[in-house]
Tab-separated table of C-alpha atoms in Angstrom:
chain	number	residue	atom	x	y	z
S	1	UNK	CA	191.236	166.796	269.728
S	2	UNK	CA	193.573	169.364	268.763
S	3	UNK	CA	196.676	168.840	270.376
S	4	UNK	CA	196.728	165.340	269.102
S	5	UNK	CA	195.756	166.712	265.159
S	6	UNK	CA	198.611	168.854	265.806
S	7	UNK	CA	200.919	166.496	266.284
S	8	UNK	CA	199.887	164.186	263.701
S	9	UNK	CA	199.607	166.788	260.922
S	10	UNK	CA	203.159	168.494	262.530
S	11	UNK	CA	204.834	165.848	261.046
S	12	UNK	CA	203.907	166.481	257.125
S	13	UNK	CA	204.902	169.906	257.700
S	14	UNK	CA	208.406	169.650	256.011
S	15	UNK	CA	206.869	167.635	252.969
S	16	UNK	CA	204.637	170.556	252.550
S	17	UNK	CA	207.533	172.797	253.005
S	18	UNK	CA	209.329	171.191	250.137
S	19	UNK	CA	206.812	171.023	248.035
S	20	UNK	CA	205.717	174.156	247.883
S	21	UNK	CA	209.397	175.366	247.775
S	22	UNK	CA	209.800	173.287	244.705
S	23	UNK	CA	206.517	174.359	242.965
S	24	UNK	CA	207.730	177.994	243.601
S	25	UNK	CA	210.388	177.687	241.886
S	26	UNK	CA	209.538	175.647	239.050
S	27	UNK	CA	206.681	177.713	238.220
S	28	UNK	CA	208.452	180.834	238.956
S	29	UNK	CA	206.102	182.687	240.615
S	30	UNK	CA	207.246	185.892	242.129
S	31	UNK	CA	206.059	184.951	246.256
S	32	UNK	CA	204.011	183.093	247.824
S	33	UNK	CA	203.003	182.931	251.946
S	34	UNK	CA	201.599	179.606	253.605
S	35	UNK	CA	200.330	178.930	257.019
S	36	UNK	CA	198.526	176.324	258.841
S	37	UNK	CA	197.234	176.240	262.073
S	38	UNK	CA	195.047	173.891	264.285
S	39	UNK	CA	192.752	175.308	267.548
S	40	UNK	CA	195.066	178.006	268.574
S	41	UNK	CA	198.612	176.697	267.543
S	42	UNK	CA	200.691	177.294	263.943
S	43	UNK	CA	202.041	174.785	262.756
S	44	UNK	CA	203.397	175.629	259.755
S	45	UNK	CA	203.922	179.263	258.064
S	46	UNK	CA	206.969	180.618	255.871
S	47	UNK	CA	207.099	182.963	253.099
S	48	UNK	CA	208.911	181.513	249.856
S	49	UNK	CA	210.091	184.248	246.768
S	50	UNK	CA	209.575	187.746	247.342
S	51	UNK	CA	207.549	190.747	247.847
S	52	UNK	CA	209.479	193.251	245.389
S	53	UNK	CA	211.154	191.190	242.260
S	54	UNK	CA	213.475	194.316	241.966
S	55	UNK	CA	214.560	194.840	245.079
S	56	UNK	CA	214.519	191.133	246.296
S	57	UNK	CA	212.541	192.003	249.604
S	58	UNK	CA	211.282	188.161	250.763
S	59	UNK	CA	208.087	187.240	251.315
S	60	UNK	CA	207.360	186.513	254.829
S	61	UNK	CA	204.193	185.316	257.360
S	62	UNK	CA	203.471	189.041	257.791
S	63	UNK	CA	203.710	190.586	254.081
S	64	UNK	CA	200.581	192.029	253.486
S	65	UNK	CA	198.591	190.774	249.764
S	66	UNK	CA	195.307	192.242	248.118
S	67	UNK	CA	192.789	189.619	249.588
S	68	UNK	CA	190.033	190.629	247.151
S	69	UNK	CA	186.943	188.589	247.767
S	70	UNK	CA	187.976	187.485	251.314
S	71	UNK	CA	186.686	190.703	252.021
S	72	UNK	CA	183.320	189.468	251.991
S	73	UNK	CA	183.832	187.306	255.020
S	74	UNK	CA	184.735	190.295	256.880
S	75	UNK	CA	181.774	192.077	255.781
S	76	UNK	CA	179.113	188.994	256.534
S	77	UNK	CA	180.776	188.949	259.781
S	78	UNK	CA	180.304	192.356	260.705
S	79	UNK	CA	176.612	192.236	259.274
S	80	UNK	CA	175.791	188.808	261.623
S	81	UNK	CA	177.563	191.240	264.460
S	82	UNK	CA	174.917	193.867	263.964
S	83	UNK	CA	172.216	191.078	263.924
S	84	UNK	CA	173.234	189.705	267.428
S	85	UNK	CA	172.857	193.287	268.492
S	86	UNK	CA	169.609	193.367	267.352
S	87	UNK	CA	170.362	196.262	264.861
S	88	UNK	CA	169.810	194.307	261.187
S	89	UNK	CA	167.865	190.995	260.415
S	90	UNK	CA	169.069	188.836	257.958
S	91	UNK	CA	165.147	188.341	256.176
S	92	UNK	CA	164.840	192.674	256.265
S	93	UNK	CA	164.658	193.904	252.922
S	94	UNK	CA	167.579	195.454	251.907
S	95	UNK	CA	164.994	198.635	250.954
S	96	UNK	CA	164.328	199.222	254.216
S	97	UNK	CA	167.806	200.081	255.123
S	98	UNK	CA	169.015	201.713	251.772
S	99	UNK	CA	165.997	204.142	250.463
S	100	UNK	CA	167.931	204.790	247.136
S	101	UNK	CA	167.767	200.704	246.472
S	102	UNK	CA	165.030	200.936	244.308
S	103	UNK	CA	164.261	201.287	240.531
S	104	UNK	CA	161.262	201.734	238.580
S	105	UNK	CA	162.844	199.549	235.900
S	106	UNK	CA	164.259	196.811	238.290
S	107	UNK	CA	160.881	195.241	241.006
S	108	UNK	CA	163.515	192.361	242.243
S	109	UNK	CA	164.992	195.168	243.890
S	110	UNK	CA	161.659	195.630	246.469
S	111	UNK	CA	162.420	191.721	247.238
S	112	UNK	CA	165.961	191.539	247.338
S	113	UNK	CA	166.836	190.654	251.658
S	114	UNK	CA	170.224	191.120	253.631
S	115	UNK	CA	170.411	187.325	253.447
S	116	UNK	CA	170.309	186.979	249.578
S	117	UNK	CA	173.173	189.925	248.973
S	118	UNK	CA	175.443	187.339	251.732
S	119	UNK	CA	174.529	184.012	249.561
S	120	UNK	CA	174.556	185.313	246.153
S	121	UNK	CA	171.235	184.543	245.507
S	122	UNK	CA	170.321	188.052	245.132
S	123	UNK	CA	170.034	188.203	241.424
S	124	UNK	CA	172.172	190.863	241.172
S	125	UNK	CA	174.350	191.584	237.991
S	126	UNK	CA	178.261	190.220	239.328
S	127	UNK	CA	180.007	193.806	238.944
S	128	UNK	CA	178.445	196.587	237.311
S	129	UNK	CA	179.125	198.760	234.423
S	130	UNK	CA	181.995	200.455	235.424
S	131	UNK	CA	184.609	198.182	233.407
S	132	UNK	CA	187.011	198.152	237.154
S	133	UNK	CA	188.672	195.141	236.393
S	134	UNK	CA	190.003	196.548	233.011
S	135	UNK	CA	190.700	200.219	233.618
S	136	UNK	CA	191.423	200.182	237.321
S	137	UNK	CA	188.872	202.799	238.313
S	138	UNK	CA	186.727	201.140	241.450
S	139	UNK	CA	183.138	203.166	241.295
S	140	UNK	CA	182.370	205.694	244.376
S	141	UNK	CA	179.096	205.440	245.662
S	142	UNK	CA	176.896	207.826	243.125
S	143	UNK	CA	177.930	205.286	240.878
S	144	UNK	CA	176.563	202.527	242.494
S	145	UNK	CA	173.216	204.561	243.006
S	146	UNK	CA	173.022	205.295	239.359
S	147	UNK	CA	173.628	201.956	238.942
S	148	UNK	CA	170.870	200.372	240.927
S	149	UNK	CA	168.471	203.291	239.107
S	150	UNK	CA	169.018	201.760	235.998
S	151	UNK	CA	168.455	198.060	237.535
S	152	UNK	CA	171.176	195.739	237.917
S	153	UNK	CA	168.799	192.446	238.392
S	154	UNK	CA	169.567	189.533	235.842
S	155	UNK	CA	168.103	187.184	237.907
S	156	UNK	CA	164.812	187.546	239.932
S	157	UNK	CA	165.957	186.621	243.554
S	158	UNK	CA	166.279	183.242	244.687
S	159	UNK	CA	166.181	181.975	240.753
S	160	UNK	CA	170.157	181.347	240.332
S	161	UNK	CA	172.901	181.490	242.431
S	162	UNK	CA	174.709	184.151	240.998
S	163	UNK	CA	178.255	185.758	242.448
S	164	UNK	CA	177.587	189.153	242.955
S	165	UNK	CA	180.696	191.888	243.886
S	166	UNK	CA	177.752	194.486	243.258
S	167	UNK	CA	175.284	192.489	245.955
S	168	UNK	CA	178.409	193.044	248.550
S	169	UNK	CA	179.065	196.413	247.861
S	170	UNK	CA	175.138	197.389	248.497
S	171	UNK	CA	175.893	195.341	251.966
S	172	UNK	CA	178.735	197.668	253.112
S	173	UNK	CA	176.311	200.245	252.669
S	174	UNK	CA	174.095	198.681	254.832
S	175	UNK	CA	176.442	198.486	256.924
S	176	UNK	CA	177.236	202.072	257.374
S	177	UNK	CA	173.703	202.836	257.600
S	178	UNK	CA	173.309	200.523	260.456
S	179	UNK	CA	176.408	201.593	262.386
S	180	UNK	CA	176.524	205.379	261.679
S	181	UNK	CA	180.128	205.373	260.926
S	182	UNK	CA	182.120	204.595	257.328
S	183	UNK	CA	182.478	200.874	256.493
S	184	UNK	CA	185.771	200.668	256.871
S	185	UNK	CA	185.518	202.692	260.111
S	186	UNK	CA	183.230	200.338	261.715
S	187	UNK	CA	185.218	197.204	260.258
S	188	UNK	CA	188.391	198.441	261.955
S	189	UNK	CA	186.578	199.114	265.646
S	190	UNK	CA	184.098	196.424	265.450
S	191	UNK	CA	185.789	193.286	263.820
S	192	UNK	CA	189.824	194.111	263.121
S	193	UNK	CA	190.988	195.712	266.173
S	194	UNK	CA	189.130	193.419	268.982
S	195	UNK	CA	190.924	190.493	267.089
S	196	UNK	CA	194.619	192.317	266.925
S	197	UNK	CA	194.546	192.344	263.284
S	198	UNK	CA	196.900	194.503	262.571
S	199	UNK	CA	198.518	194.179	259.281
S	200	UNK	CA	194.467	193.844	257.674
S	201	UNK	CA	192.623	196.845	256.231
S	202	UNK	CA	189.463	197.192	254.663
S	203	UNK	CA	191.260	199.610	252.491
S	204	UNK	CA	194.850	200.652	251.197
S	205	UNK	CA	196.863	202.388	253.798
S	206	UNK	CA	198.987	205.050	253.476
S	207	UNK	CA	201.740	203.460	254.283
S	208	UNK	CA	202.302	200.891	251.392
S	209	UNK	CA	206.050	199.017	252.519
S	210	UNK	CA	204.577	196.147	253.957
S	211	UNK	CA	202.512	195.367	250.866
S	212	UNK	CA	203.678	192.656	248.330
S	213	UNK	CA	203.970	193.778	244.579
S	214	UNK	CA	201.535	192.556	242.572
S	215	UNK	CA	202.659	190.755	238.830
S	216	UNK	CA	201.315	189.885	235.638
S	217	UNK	CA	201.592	186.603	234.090
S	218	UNK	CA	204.427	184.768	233.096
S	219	UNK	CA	205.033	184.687	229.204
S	220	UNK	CA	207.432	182.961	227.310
S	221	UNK	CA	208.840	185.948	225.321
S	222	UNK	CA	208.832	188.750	228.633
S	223	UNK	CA	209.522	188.649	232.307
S	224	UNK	CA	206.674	189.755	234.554
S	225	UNK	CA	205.459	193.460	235.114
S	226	UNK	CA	204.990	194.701	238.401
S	227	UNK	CA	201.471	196.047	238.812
S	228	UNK	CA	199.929	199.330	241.124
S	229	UNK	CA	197.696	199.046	244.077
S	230	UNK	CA	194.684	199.964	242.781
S	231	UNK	CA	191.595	201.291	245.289
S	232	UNK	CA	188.557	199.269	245.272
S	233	UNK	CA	186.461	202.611	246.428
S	234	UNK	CA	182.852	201.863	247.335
S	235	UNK	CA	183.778	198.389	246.240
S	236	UNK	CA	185.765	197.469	249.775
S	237	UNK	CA	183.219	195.459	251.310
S	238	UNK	CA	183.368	193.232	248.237
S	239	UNK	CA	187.104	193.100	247.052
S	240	UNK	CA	189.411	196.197	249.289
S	241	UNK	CA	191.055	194.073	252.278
S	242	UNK	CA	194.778	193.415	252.720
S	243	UNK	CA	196.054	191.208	255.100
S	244	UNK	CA	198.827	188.577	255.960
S	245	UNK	CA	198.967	185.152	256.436
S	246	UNK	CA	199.400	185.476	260.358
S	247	UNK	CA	196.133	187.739	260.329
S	248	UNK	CA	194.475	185.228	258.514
S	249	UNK	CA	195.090	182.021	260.228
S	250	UNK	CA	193.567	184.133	263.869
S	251	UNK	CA	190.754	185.307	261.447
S	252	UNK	CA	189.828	181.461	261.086
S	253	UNK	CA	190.479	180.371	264.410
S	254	UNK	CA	188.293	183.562	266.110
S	255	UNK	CA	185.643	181.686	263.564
S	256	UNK	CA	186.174	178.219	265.644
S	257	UNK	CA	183.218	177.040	267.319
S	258	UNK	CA	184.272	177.673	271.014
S	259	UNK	CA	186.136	180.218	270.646
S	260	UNK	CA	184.367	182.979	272.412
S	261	UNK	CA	185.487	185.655	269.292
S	262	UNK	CA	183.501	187.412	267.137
S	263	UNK	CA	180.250	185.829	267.561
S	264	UNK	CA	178.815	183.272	269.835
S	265	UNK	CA	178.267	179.890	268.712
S	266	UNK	CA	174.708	179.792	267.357
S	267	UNK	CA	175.837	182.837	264.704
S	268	UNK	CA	178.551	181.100	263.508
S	269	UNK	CA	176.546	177.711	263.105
S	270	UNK	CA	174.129	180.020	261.276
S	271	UNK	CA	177.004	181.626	258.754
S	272	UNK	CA	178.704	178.101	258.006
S	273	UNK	CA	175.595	176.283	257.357
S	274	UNK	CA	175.056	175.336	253.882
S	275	UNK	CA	172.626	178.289	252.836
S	276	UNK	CA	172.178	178.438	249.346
S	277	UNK	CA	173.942	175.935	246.040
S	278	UNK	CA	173.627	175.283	242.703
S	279	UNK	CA	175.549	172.645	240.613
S	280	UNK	CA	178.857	174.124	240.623
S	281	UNK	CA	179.367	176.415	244.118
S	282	UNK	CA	177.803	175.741	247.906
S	283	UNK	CA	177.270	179.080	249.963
S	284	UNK	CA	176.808	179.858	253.784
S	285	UNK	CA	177.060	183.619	254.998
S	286	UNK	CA	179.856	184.864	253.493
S	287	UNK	CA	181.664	181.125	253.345
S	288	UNK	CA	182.220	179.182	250.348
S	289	UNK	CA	181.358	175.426	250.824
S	290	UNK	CA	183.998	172.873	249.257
S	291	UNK	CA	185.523	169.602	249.853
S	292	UNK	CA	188.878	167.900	249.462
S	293	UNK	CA	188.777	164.358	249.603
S	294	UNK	CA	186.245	163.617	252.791
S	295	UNK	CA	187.132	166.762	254.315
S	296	UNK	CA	184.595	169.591	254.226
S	297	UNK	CA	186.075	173.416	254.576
S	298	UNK	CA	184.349	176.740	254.630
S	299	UNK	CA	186.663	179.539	253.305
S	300	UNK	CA	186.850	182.095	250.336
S	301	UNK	CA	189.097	183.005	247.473
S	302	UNK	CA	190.378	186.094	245.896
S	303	UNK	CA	191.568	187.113	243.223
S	304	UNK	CA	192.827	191.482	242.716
S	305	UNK	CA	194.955	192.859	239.577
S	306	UNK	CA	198.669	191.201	240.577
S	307	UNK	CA	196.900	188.356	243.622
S	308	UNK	CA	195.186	185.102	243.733
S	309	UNK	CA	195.058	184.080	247.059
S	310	UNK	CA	192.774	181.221	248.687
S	311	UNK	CA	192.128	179.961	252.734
S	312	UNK	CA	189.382	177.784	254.312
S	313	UNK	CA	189.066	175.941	257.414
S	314	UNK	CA	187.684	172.396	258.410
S	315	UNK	CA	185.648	173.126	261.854
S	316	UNK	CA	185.498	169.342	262.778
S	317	UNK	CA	189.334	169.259	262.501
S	318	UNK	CA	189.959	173.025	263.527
S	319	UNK	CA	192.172	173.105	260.684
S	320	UNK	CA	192.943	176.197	258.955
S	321	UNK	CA	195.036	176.860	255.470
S	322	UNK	CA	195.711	180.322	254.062
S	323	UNK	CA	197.496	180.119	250.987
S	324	UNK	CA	198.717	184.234	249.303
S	325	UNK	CA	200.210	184.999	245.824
S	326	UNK	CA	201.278	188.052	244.433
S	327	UNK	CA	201.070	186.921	240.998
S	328	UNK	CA	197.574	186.887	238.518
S	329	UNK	CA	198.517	183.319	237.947
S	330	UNK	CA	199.232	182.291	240.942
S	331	UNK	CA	197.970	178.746	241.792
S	332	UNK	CA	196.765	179.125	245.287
S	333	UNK	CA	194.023	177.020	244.947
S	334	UNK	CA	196.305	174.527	243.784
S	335	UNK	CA	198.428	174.728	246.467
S	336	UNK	CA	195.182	174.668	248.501
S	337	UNK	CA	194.308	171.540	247.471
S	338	UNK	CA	197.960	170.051	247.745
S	339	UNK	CA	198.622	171.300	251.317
S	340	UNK	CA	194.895	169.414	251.821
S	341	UNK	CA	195.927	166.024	250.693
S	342	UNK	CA	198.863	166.148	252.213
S	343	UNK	CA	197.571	166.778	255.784
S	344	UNK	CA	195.237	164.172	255.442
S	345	UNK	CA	198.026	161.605	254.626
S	346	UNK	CA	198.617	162.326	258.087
S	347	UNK	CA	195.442	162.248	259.354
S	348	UNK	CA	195.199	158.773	258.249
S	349	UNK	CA	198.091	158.011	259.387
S	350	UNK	CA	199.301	156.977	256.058
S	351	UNK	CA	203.080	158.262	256.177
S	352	UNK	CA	205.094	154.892	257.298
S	353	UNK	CA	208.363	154.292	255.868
S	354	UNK	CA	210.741	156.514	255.859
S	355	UNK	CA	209.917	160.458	256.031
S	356	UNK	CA	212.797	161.541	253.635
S	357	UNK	CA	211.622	159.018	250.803
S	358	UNK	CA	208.111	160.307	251.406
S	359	UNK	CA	209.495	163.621	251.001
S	360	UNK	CA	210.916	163.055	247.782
S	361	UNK	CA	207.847	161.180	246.315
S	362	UNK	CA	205.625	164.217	246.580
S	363	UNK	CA	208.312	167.006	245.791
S	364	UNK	CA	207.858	166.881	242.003
């Protein structure tokens, strides 16, 4: 099936190309990276704008963006690896594993299970006390024990779905318990490096050049400010990774049914099923459940100080979309949705006429 999707959807490719050109520029965002792929094959990736505003560096398929709360695919994935191996359960209590996750103030915390941290349906507070997102300092790890001391249930579990950053950063802890090694040590051996992932990190590296800048928003009255790379700390399993488009689109397609990568089939079935949902946002393991049109995708979106960035894939098409911004308005959900409607135009085979005229209908 995919060699002939590929060659249908192959042929919108240059009306997405121009559109998104066009949208770059007329909302002048500083860079932006696209890629699509089906099965194995890329069918589409460029880089429009740049990386650095002041030194004009372009954005290409391999710049490297703050991928914020794609990170918690990686982590589900690496905590379904350690299930297969027979080290974690998904229904263990996350107090078995963690002995400081407990509070005499907080008795959700005795029920709380690996499962409910990966759906959001932990009742978990959504980031802690810390005030990160405003002063830039990511909590280390006595801060997150402190935390849990004082209770950091609003929900009991199972009540609400509730997005938790905190709920992921207690499951890259459980992580390191279970491996013996540092999260981001165990991400890099277990999930990163048998994939050839080599532009993503769980955290910043020390070398920084083949990061994009992140920017503010764009006002009337000032240009965009450039802002810094700031650490997520204990917070990496929820919000730390980098990565580039090209990573991305093999991170999706190691996630195909059939691929042999990763996980076998019966784990992945198991993190892209429909776990938990309330009225506004579907959750598997790690994947966020949405819909464009007819077709259903399972992906995640980010958003980091400078970077809104937003990917999914459709596993009966074996489509994959990856859309990065290094700007806090970025509209990468937008273009998402765009690059969605698009590609089903020629799914449907609903692109006769002439290619040029339907390139200039959906340009503006």
């Amino acid at each position: 099936m995919s060699n002939t999707t590929a060659t249908k959807l192959a042929r919108i490719t240059g009306v997405i190309d121009k559109w998104i050109a066009y949208q770059t520029y007329i909302r002048e965002i500083p860079g932006v990276a696209v890629g699509i792929s089906v099965g194995t094959d890329t069918i589409f990736g460029r880089g429009y704008g740049y990386a650095d505003l002041e030194t004009r560096v372009p954005i290409t398929t391999t710049t490297r963006f703050r991928i914020a709360s794609h990170s918690k695919v990686f982590t589900a994935t690496a905590i379904m690896q350690l299930v297969a191996d027979g080290v974690l359960r998904l229904d263990n209590r996350v107090s078995e594993h963690l002995p400081w996750f407990r509070s005499d103030d907080d008795e959700n915390l005795e029920h709380i299970t690996i499962r409910q941290l990966l759906t959001h349906s932990s009742g978990m507070i959504r980031d802690g006390d810390t005030g990160h997102w405003s002063n830039d300092r990511f909590p280390d790890l006595p801060e997150i024990v402190r935390q849990v001391a004082g209770g950091p249930s609003v929900f009991l579990s199972n009540e609400h779905l509730k997005y938790s950053n905190f709920a992921y950063t207690i499951a890259g802890q459980i992580i390191e318990t279970a491996a013996g090694s540092s999260y981001e040590e165990h991400l890099i051996g277990a999930v990163l490096d048998p994939l050839g992932l080599s532009s993503t990190t769980p955290d910043l590296p020390d070398d920084m050049s083949h990061h994009a800048t992140g920017y503010t928003k764009r006002f009337p009255d000032r240009p965009r400010s450039p802002l810094a790379h700031v650490p997520a700390r204990a917070m990496n399993s929820a919000t730390g990774f980098s990565s580039s488009v090209e990573d991305l689109l093999r991170w999706y397609q190691a996630h195909l049914i059939g691929s042999g990568l990763l996980l076998n089939d019966w784990d992945k079935r198991e993190m892209q099923r429909l776990q938990y949902e309330d009225r506004t946002f579907r959750w598997g393991i790690g994947f966020e459940h949405s819909k464009v049109g007819d077709l259903a995708f399972v992906g995640h979106g980010g958003g980091y100080p400078g970077f809104i960035t937003f990917s999914s894939m459709s596993q009966e098409h074996q489509i994959a979309v990856v859309v990065l911004t290094n700007s806090i308005d970025g509209p990468a959900g937008i273009f998402f949705e765009g690059i969605v409607k698009l590609l089903t135009k020629a799914l449907d085979n609903d692109l006769d006429g002439d290619l040029d005229e339907t390139i200039d209908r959906f340009t503006g």
